[in-house]
Amino acid sequence: MNERTIKENLDTVLNNIDKACKVSKRNASDVTLIAVTKTKPVEMLLEAYDHGIRDFGENKVQELVDKYDKVPKDARFHMIGHLQKNKVKYLIGKTVLIHSVDSFELAGVIEKESAKQNTVTDILIEINVANEETKFGIRSEELKKLYDQIKELKHIRVRGLMTIAPYVDDPEENRQYFVELHNLLIDMRDENIDNNSMDILSMGMTNDYMVAVEEGATYVRVGTGIFGERNRP
Ligand SMILES: *Cc1c(COP(=O)(O)O)cnc(C)c1O
C-alpha cells in the first residue's frame, strides 16, 4: 500500500486552504489549521510540528494534558471535544482555546478555575447548527441568552463560535450551516461593538474544510486528512 506521509498530507491540506481562500478572496493568513491529533501518538504530533504546525486539537482532557508535557512549549492545544465540568481544573492554563462551551454551568466552572489560577480563558460557544439529536452544542436560538450570561464572567473571554457540521457525502450540503454560523457571529459582534476580539469561527473538518473556509472559517480542524483514519473503539 502506498501510504502518504504526514508531510504530503499537510502540503495538500494547506494548498487546499489556499485555494479556498483565493476563491473567496480571503487572506490565507486569516485561516489557521488545527491538526487534530486525538487518539494519535505524540510522535505523529511532533512530526507535524517539525513541518511547521503549531495548533493541535484534542477532545479528551487527559490526552491533551499528557501530550502537553511532551511537546515544545510553543505548541498550542485546542480543546475541541465535549468537556466535563470535573475535568476543567486540569485543563485551564494548558489550552489556548476551549471550542466546546455549551452551557452556563460549564462556563461557571471555567470561570471559577480560571480565577483560581489568575488567568483569563478564551472560549468559543458551540452551536449545533443543524439541530442534530446526537450532537452537543446549543441551538442557534439559545445563543443570545447564553452569551449575555457568559459575558458577565470576568475570567472568560468569548472569542467566537464553533460547530461540528453533519457528516455528509457532498460537503456542499454543509455550506448552508457554515453561512449560518458566520451570520450568527456577525450578529453577535454587531450587538457588542465594544468587543473587537470576537473574531473566531471554528468550522470545517476533513470532509468539508474547503467549503468552511470559503464561508469564513478562521480555524479548520483536520484530523483524518493529515494523520489517516483513527481506530474506532
Ligand atoms: C475528531 C474531530 C475533528 C477532526 O475530524 P476529521 O474528520 O478526522 O478531520 C474535528 N473537530 C472535532 C470537534 C473533532 O472531534
PDB file of C-alpha atoms and ligand atoms in Angstrom:
ATOM      1  CA  MET A   1       0.000   0.000   0.000  1.00  0.00           C
ATOM      2  CA  ASN A   2       1.232   3.443  -0.866  1.00  0.00           C
ATOM      3  CA  GLU A   3       0.826   5.416   2.386  1.00  0.00           C
ATOM      4  CA  ARG A   4       1.014   9.153   2.131  1.00  0.00           C
ATOM      5  CA  THR A   5       3.287  10.834   4.630  1.00  0.00           C
ATOM      6  CA  ILE A   6       2.152  13.398   7.157  1.00  0.00           C
ATOM      7  CA  LYS A   7       4.164  15.996   5.266  1.00  0.00           C
ATOM      8  CA  GLU A   8       2.429  15.183   1.979  1.00  0.00           C
ATOM      9  CA  ASN A   9      -0.964  15.350   3.642  1.00  0.00           C
ATOM     10  CA  LEU A  10      -0.142  18.669   5.296  1.00  0.00           C
ATOM     11  CA  ASP A  11       1.000  20.120   1.978  1.00  0.00           C
ATOM     12  CA  THR A  12      -2.257  19.030   0.377  1.00  0.00           C
ATOM     13  CA  VAL A  13      -4.436  20.459   3.158  1.00  0.00           C
ATOM     14  CA  LEU A  14      -2.552  23.773   3.289  1.00  0.00           C
ATOM     15  CA  ASN A  15      -2.754  24.028  -0.500  1.00  0.00           C
ATOM     16  CA  ASN A  16      -6.481  23.393  -0.424  1.00  0.00           C
ATOM     17  CA  ILE A  17      -6.917  26.073   2.235  1.00  0.00           C
ATOM     18  CA  ASP A  18      -5.000  28.461  -0.019  1.00  0.00           C
ATOM     19  CA  LYS A  19      -7.249  27.618  -2.964  1.00  0.00           C
ATOM     20  CA  ALA A  20     -10.407  28.130  -0.904  1.00  0.00           C
ATOM     21  CA  CYS A  21      -9.035  31.490   0.276  1.00  0.00           C
ATOM     22  CA  LYS A  22      -8.423  32.565  -3.311  1.00  0.00           C
ATOM     23  CA  VAL A  23     -11.958  31.560  -4.341  1.00  0.00           C
ATOM     24  CA  SER A  24     -13.396  33.669  -1.532  1.00  0.00           C
ATOM     25  CA  LYS A  25     -10.821  36.489  -1.779  1.00  0.00           C
ATOM     26  CA  ARG A  26      -9.543  35.941   1.726  1.00  0.00           C
ATOM     27  CA  ASN A  27      -6.002  36.048   3.076  1.00  0.00           C
ATOM     28  CA  ALA A  28      -4.528  32.619   3.747  1.00  0.00           C
ATOM     29  CA  SER A  29      -3.028  34.107   6.910  1.00  0.00           C
ATOM     30  CA  ASP A  30      -6.558  34.574   8.304  1.00  0.00           C
ATOM     31  CA  VAL A  31      -7.088  30.815   8.440  1.00  0.00           C
ATOM     32  CA  THR A  32      -5.299  28.582  10.948  1.00  0.00           C
ATOM     33  CA  LEU A  33      -5.091  24.843  10.501  1.00  0.00           C
ATOM     34  CA  ILE A  34      -5.625  22.889  13.708  1.00  0.00           C
ATOM     35  CA  ALA A  35      -4.119  19.423  13.350  1.00  0.00           C
ATOM     36  CA  VAL A  36      -6.455  17.114  15.258  1.00  0.00           C
ATOM     37  CA  THR A  37      -4.221  14.576  17.000  1.00  0.00           C
ATOM     38  CA  LYS A  38      -6.798  12.802  19.183  1.00  0.00           C
ATOM     39  CA  THR A  39      -6.043   9.074  19.557  1.00  0.00           C
ATOM     40  CA  LYS A  40      -2.758   9.537  17.665  1.00  0.00           C
ATOM     41  CA  PRO A  41       0.667   9.098  19.316  1.00  0.00           C
ATOM     42  CA  VAL A  42       2.704  12.127  20.301  1.00  0.00           C
ATOM     43  CA  GLU A  43       5.327  11.135  17.681  1.00  0.00           C
ATOM     44  CA  MET A  44       2.863  11.999  14.939  1.00  0.00           C
ATOM     45  CA  LEU A  45       2.127  15.320  16.594  1.00  0.00           C
ATOM     46  CA  LEU A  46       5.851  16.070  16.697  1.00  0.00           C
ATOM     47  CA  GLU A  47       6.184  15.206  13.034  1.00  0.00           C
ATOM     48  CA  ALA A  48       3.516  17.768  12.152  1.00  0.00           C
ATOM     49  CA  TYR A  49       5.275  20.204  14.492  1.00  0.00           C
ATOM     50  CA  ASP A  50       8.509  19.697  12.547  1.00  0.00           C
ATOM     51  CA  HIS A  51       6.636  20.683   9.404  1.00  0.00           C
ATOM     52  CA  GLY A  52       5.561  23.963  10.969  1.00  0.00           C
ATOM     53  CA  ILE A  53       2.216  23.150  12.596  1.00  0.00           C
ATOM     54  CA  ARG A  54       1.723  24.774  15.989  1.00  0.00           C
ATOM     55  CA  ASP A  55      -2.000  24.308  16.646  1.00  0.00           C
ATOM     56  CA  PHE A  56      -3.254  20.914  17.792  1.00  0.00           C
ATOM     57  CA  GLY A  57      -6.740  19.695  18.634  1.00  0.00           C
ATOM     58  CA  GLU A  58      -7.635  17.144  21.281  1.00  0.00           C
ATOM     59  CA  ASN A  59     -11.036  16.016  22.515  1.00  0.00           C
ATOM     60  CA  LYS A  60     -10.111  14.490  25.874  1.00  0.00           C
ATOM     61  CA  VAL A  61      -8.594  16.403  28.767  1.00  0.00           C
ATOM     62  CA  GLN A  62      -6.387  13.528  29.913  1.00  0.00           C
ATOM     63  CA  GLU A  63      -4.874  13.044  26.470  1.00  0.00           C
ATOM     64  CA  LEU A  64      -4.340  16.765  25.985  1.00  0.00           C
ATOM     65  CA  VAL A  65      -2.578  17.139  29.318  1.00  0.00           C
ATOM     66  CA  ASP A  66      -0.372  14.070  28.680  1.00  0.00           C
ATOM     67  CA  LYS A  67       0.743  15.410  25.302  1.00  0.00           C
ATOM     68  CA  TYR A  68       1.154  18.947  26.625  1.00  0.00           C
ATOM     69  CA  ASP A  69       4.013  17.774  28.815  1.00  0.00           C
ATOM     70  CA  LYS A  70       5.825  16.044  25.932  1.00  0.00           C
ATOM     71  CA  VAL A  71       5.979  18.723  23.260  1.00  0.00           C
ATOM     72  CA  PRO A  72       7.769  22.070  22.815  1.00  0.00           C
ATOM     73  CA  LYS A  73       6.264  24.948  24.747  1.00  0.00           C
ATOM     74  CA  ASP A  74       5.116  26.861  21.680  1.00  0.00           C
ATOM     75  CA  ALA A  75       2.692  24.111  20.673  1.00  0.00           C
ATOM     76  CA  ARG A  76      -0.854  25.384  21.197  1.00  0.00           C
ATOM     77  CA  PHE A  77      -3.538  22.972  22.358  1.00  0.00           C
ATOM     78  CA  HIS A  78      -7.187  23.425  21.479  1.00  0.00           C
ATOM     79  CA  MET A  79      -9.867  21.610  23.450  1.00  0.00           C
ATOM     80  CA  ILE A  80     -12.375  20.651  20.768  1.00  0.00           C
ATOM     81  CA  GLY A  81     -14.333  17.852  22.464  1.00  0.00           C
ATOM     82  CA  HIS A  82     -17.229  17.774  24.886  1.00  0.00           C
ATOM     83  CA  LEU A  83     -15.901  18.950  28.238  1.00  0.00           C
ATOM     84  CA  GLN A  84     -16.959  17.530  31.591  1.00  0.00           C
ATOM     85  CA  LYS A  85     -17.124  20.003  34.454  1.00  0.00           C
ATOM     86  CA  ASN A  86     -14.995  17.858  36.786  1.00  0.00           C
ATOM     87  CA  LYS A  87     -12.124  17.873  34.259  1.00  0.00           C
ATOM     88  CA  VAL A  88     -11.912  21.621  33.792  1.00  0.00           C
ATOM     89  CA  LYS A  89      -9.420  22.120  36.600  1.00  0.00           C
ATOM     90  CA  TYR A  90      -6.796  20.011  34.803  1.00  0.00           C
ATOM     91  CA  LEU A  91      -7.242  21.883  31.562  1.00  0.00           C
ATOM     92  CA  ILE A  92      -7.019  25.554  32.485  1.00  0.00           C
ATOM     93  CA  GLY A  93      -3.632  27.031  31.632  1.00  0.00           C
ATOM     94  CA  LYS A  94      -2.852  24.237  29.167  1.00  0.00           C
ATOM     95  CA  THR A  95      -5.262  25.128  26.402  1.00  0.00           C
ATOM     96  CA  VAL A  96      -5.262  28.280  24.273  1.00  0.00           C
ATOM     97  CA  LEU A  97      -8.935  27.910  23.409  1.00  0.00           C
ATOM     98  CA  ILE A  98     -11.881  25.810  24.547  1.00  0.00           C
ATOM     99  CA  HIS A  99     -14.085  25.334  21.456  1.00  0.00           C
ATOM    100  CA  SER A 100     -16.917  23.440  23.091  1.00  0.00           C
ATOM    101  CA  VAL A 101     -18.726  25.567  25.689  1.00  0.00           C
ATOM    102  CA  ASP A 102     -22.430  24.822  25.508  1.00  0.00           C
ATOM    103  CA  SER A 103     -23.886  25.658  28.921  1.00  0.00           C
ATOM    104  CA  PHE A 104     -23.717  28.362  31.544  1.00  0.00           C
ATOM    105  CA  GLU A 105     -22.909  25.720  34.170  1.00  0.00           C
ATOM    106  CA  LEU A 106     -19.770  24.717  32.273  1.00  0.00           C
ATOM    107  CA  ALA A 107     -18.824  28.367  31.764  1.00  0.00           C
ATOM    108  CA  GLY A 108     -19.239  28.889  35.511  1.00  0.00           C
ATOM    109  CA  VAL A 109     -16.725  26.144  36.295  1.00  0.00           C
ATOM    110  CA  ILE A 110     -14.269  27.530  33.726  1.00  0.00           C
ATOM    111  CA  GLU A 111     -14.687  30.954  35.342  1.00  0.00           C
ATOM    112  CA  LYS A 112     -14.015  29.594  38.821  1.00  0.00           C
ATOM    113  CA  GLU A 113     -10.929  27.609  37.840  1.00  0.00           C
ATOM    114  CA  SER A 114      -9.551  30.472  35.745  1.00  0.00           C
ATOM    115  CA  ALA A 115      -9.987  32.874  38.664  1.00  0.00           C
ATOM    116  CA  LYS A 116      -8.140  30.440  40.937  1.00  0.00           C
ATOM    117  CA  GLN A 117      -5.224  30.388  38.500  1.00  0.00           C
ATOM    118  CA  ASN A 118      -5.438  34.124  37.998  1.00  0.00           C
ATOM    119  CA  THR A 119      -5.904  33.781  34.259  1.00  0.00           C
ATOM    120  CA  VAL A 120      -8.460  34.583  31.566  1.00  0.00           C
ATOM    121  CA  THR A 121      -9.573  31.658  29.407  1.00  0.00           C
ATOM    122  CA  ASP A 122     -10.593  32.117  25.779  1.00  0.00           C
ATOM    123  CA  ILE A 123     -13.633  30.122  24.719  1.00  0.00           C
ATOM    124  CA  LEU A 124     -15.971  29.554  21.804  1.00  0.00           C
ATOM    125  CA  ILE A 125     -19.648  28.770  22.113  1.00  0.00           C
ATOM    126  CA  GLU A 126     -20.546  25.523  20.348  1.00  0.00           C
ATOM    127  CA  ILE A 127     -23.632  25.673  18.172  1.00  0.00           C
ATOM    128  CA  ASN A 128     -25.480  22.576  16.956  1.00  0.00           C
ATOM    129  CA  VAL A 129     -26.349  24.411  13.815  1.00  0.00           C
ATOM    130  CA  ALA A 130     -28.151  21.537  12.069  1.00  0.00           C
ATOM    131  CA  ASN A 131     -30.079  20.614  15.264  1.00  0.00           C
ATOM    132  CA  GLU A 132     -28.834  17.051  15.197  1.00  0.00           C
ATOM    133  CA  GLU A 133     -30.112  14.902  18.074  1.00  0.00           C
ATOM    134  CA  THR A 134     -26.769  13.241  18.619  1.00  0.00           C
ATOM    135  CA  LYS A 135     -24.623  16.362  18.821  1.00  0.00           C
ATOM    136  CA  PHE A 136     -23.589  18.580  21.677  1.00  0.00           C
ATOM    137  CA  GLY A 137     -23.893  22.335  21.369  1.00  0.00           C
ATOM    138  CA  ILE A 138     -26.746  24.786  21.818  1.00  0.00           C
ATOM    139  CA  ARG A 139     -29.344  25.721  19.237  1.00  0.00           C
ATOM    140  CA  SER A 140     -28.885  28.975  17.368  1.00  0.00           C
ATOM    141  CA  GLU A 141     -31.914  30.489  19.131  1.00  0.00           C
ATOM    142  CA  GLU A 142     -30.260  29.968  22.525  1.00  0.00           C
ATOM    143  CA  LEU A 143     -27.087  31.872  21.653  1.00  0.00           C
ATOM    144  CA  LYS A 144     -28.060  35.367  22.687  1.00  0.00           C
ATOM    145  CA  LYS A 145     -29.182  34.322  26.150  1.00  0.00           C
ATOM    146  CA  LEU A 146     -26.095  32.194  26.825  1.00  0.00           C
ATOM    147  CA  TYR A 147     -23.731  34.858  25.533  1.00  0.00           C
ATOM    148  CA  ASP A 148     -25.381  37.551  27.661  1.00  0.00           C
ATOM    149  CA  GLN A 149     -24.831  35.364  30.730  1.00  0.00           C
ATOM    150  CA  ILE A 150     -21.246  34.404  29.963  1.00  0.00           C
ATOM    151  CA  LYS A 151     -20.086  37.892  29.089  1.00  0.00           C
ATOM    152  CA  GLU A 152     -20.563  38.942  32.722  1.00  0.00           C
ATOM    153  CA  LEU A 153     -17.842  36.476  33.793  1.00  0.00           C
ATOM    154  CA  LYS A 154     -14.519  38.197  34.358  1.00  0.00           C
ATOM    155  CA  HIS A 155     -12.139  35.312  33.668  1.00  0.00           C
ATOM    156  CA  ILE A 156     -13.668  34.174  30.395  1.00  0.00           C
ATOM    157  CA  ARG A 157     -13.405  35.823  27.024  1.00  0.00           C
ATOM    158  CA  VAL A 158     -15.845  34.681  24.354  1.00  0.00           C
ATOM    159  CA  ARG A 159     -13.876  34.761  21.114  1.00  0.00           C
ATOM    160  CA  GLY A 160     -16.452  33.370  18.688  1.00  0.00           C
ATOM    161  CA  LEU A 161     -18.353  30.265  17.638  1.00  0.00           C
ATOM    162  CA  MET A 162     -17.715  26.635  16.784  1.00  0.00           C
ATOM    163  CA  THR A 163     -19.792  23.991  15.055  1.00  0.00           C
ATOM    164  CA  ILE A 164     -19.487  20.366  14.030  1.00  0.00           C
ATOM    165  CA  ALA A 165     -21.422  20.076  10.786  1.00  0.00           C
ATOM    166  CA  PRO A 166     -23.282  16.893   9.847  1.00  0.00           C
ATOM    167  CA  TYR A 167     -21.393  14.028   8.271  1.00  0.00           C
ATOM    168  CA  VAL A 168     -22.365  14.211   4.600  1.00  0.00           C
ATOM    169  CA  ASP A 169     -21.117  12.746   1.312  1.00  0.00           C
ATOM    170  CA  ASP A 170     -21.194  16.057  -0.502  1.00  0.00           C
ATOM    171  CA  PRO A 171     -19.626  18.917   1.502  1.00  0.00           C
ATOM    172  CA  GLU A 172     -21.790  21.404  -0.413  1.00  0.00           C
ATOM    173  CA  GLU A 173     -24.664  20.200   1.765  1.00  0.00           C
ATOM    174  CA  ASN A 174     -22.953  21.836   4.736  1.00  0.00           C
ATOM    175  CA  ARG A 175     -22.430  25.228   3.117  1.00  0.00           C
ATOM    176  CA  GLN A 176     -25.758  26.481   4.499  1.00  0.00           C
ATOM    177  CA  TYR A 177     -24.636  25.676   8.050  1.00  0.00           C
ATOM    178  CA  PHE A 178     -21.314  27.472   7.659  1.00  0.00           C
ATOM    179  CA  VAL A 179     -23.127  30.519   6.286  1.00  0.00           C
ATOM    180  CA  GLU A 180     -25.493  30.402   9.247  1.00  0.00           C
ATOM    181  CA  LEU A 181     -22.660  30.201  11.797  1.00  0.00           C
ATOM    182  CA  HIS A 182     -20.903  33.117  10.109  1.00  0.00           C
ATOM    183  CA  ASN A 183     -24.094  35.182  10.244  1.00  0.00           C
ATOM    184  CA  LEU A 184     -24.551  34.370  13.934  1.00  0.00           C
ATOM    185  CA  LEU A 185     -21.037  35.654  14.622  1.00  0.00           C
ATOM    186  CA  ILE A 186     -21.713  38.866  12.705  1.00  0.00           C
ATOM    187  CA  ASP A 187     -24.957  39.437  14.643  1.00  0.00           C
ATOM    188  CA  MET A 188     -23.208  38.803  17.951  1.00  0.00           C
ATOM    189  CA  ARG A 189     -20.456  41.242  17.024  1.00  0.00           C
ATOM    190  CA  ASP A 190     -22.923  43.911  15.932  1.00  0.00           C
ATOM    191  CA  GLU A 191     -24.630  43.735  19.305  1.00  0.00           C
ATOM    192  CA  ASN A 192     -21.329  44.066  21.141  1.00  0.00           C
ATOM    193  CA  ILE A 193     -19.427  46.689  19.249  1.00  0.00           C
ATOM    194  CA  ASP A 194     -17.049  47.158  22.163  1.00  0.00           C
ATOM    195  CA  ASN A 195     -15.854  43.562  21.807  1.00  0.00           C
ATOM    196  CA  ASN A 196     -13.430  43.561  18.907  1.00  0.00           C
ATOM    197  CA  SER A 197     -11.787  40.276  19.849  1.00  0.00           C
ATOM    198  CA  MET A 198     -14.855  38.313  18.791  1.00  0.00           C
ATOM    199  CA  ASP A 199     -13.333  37.103  15.575  1.00  0.00           C
ATOM    200  CA  ILE A 200     -13.082  33.310  15.593  1.00  0.00           C
ATOM    201  CA  LEU A 201     -15.145  30.878  13.518  1.00  0.00           C
ATOM    202  CA  SER A 202     -14.100  27.276  14.157  1.00  0.00           C
ATOM    203  CA  MET A 203     -15.716  25.163  11.435  1.00  0.00           C
ATOM    204  CA  GLY A 204     -14.732  22.595   8.848  1.00  0.00           C
ATOM    205  CA  MET A 205     -13.199  19.116   9.213  1.00  0.00           C
ATOM    206  CA  THR A 206     -11.502  16.708   6.794  1.00  0.00           C
ATOM    207  CA  ASN A 207     -14.645  16.232   4.788  1.00  0.00           C
ATOM    208  CA  ASP A 208     -15.725  19.844   4.365  1.00  0.00           C
ATOM    209  CA  TYR A 209     -12.965  22.281   5.366  1.00  0.00           C
ATOM    210  CA  MET A 210     -12.678  23.881   1.933  1.00  0.00           C
ATOM    211  CA  VAL A 211     -16.344  24.881   1.918  1.00  0.00           C
ATOM    212  CA  ALA A 212     -15.948  26.119   5.500  1.00  0.00           C
ATOM    213  CA  VAL A 213     -13.000  28.329   4.508  1.00  0.00           C
ATOM    214  CA  GLU A 214     -14.969  29.716   1.571  1.00  0.00           C
ATOM    215  CA  GLU A 215     -17.666  30.709   4.077  1.00  0.00           C
ATOM    216  CA  GLY A 216     -15.365  32.398   6.568  1.00  0.00           C
ATOM    217  CA  ALA A 217     -13.785  29.796   8.856  1.00  0.00           C
ATOM    218  CA  THR A 218     -10.785  31.170  10.745  1.00  0.00           C
ATOM    219  CA  TYR A 219      -9.928  27.782  12.294  1.00  0.00           C
ATOM    220  CA  VAL A 220     -10.374  24.467  10.499  1.00  0.00           C
ATOM    221  CA  ARG A 221      -9.964  21.226  12.474  1.00  0.00           C
ATOM    222  CA  VAL A 222      -8.482  18.442  10.364  1.00  0.00           C
ATOM    223  CA  GLY A 223      -7.547  15.000  11.701  1.00  0.00           C
ATOM    224  CA  THR A 224      -8.044  12.157   9.229  1.00  0.00           C
ATOM    225  CA  GLY A 225      -6.850  14.240   6.289  1.00  0.00           C
ATOM    226  CA  ILE A 226      -3.450  14.649   7.970  1.00  0.00           C
ATOM    227  CA  PHE A 227      -2.903  11.586  10.147  1.00  0.00           C
ATOM    228  CA  GLY A 228      -5.107   8.970   8.461  1.00  0.00           C
ATOM    229  CA  GLU A 229      -8.079   7.075   9.823  1.00  0.00           C
ATOM    230  CA  ARG A 230      -8.492   6.692  13.559  1.00  0.00           C
ATOM    231  CA  ASN A 231      -9.197   3.312  15.090  1.00  0.00           C
ATOM    232  CA  ARG A 232     -12.719   3.219  16.375  1.00  0.00           C
ATOM    233  CA  PRO A 233     -13.242   1.641  19.770  1.00  0.00           C
TER     234      PRO A 233
HETATM  235  C1  LIG B   1     -12.232  14.484  15.552  1.00  0.00           C
HETATM  236  C2  LIG B   1     -12.666  15.882  15.379  1.00  0.00           C
HETATM  237  C3  LIG B   1     -12.275  16.632  14.257  1.00  0.00           C
HETATM  238  C4  LIG B   1     -11.437  16.054  13.119  1.00  0.00           C
HETATM  239  O1  LIG B   1     -12.212  15.214  12.340  1.00  0.00           O
HETATM  240  P1  LIG B   1     -11.647  14.606  10.959  1.00  0.00           P
HETATM  241  O2  LIG B   1     -12.869  14.222  10.217  1.00  0.00           O
HETATM  242  O3  LIG B   1     -10.772  13.463  11.316  1.00  0.00           O
HETATM  243  O4  LIG B   1     -10.890  15.699  10.282  1.00  0.00           O
HETATM  244  C5  LIG B   1     -12.677  17.943  14.177  1.00  0.00           C
HETATM  245  N1  LIG B   1     -13.435  18.511  15.140  1.00  0.00           N
HETATM  246  C6  LIG B   1     -13.839  17.839  16.225  1.00  0.00           C
HETATM  247  C7  LIG B   1     -14.668  18.522  17.254  1.00  0.00           C
HETATM  248  C8  LIG B   1     -13.478  16.505  16.377  1.00  0.00           C
HETATM  249  O5  LIG B   1     -13.888  15.838  17.466  1.00  0.00           O
END
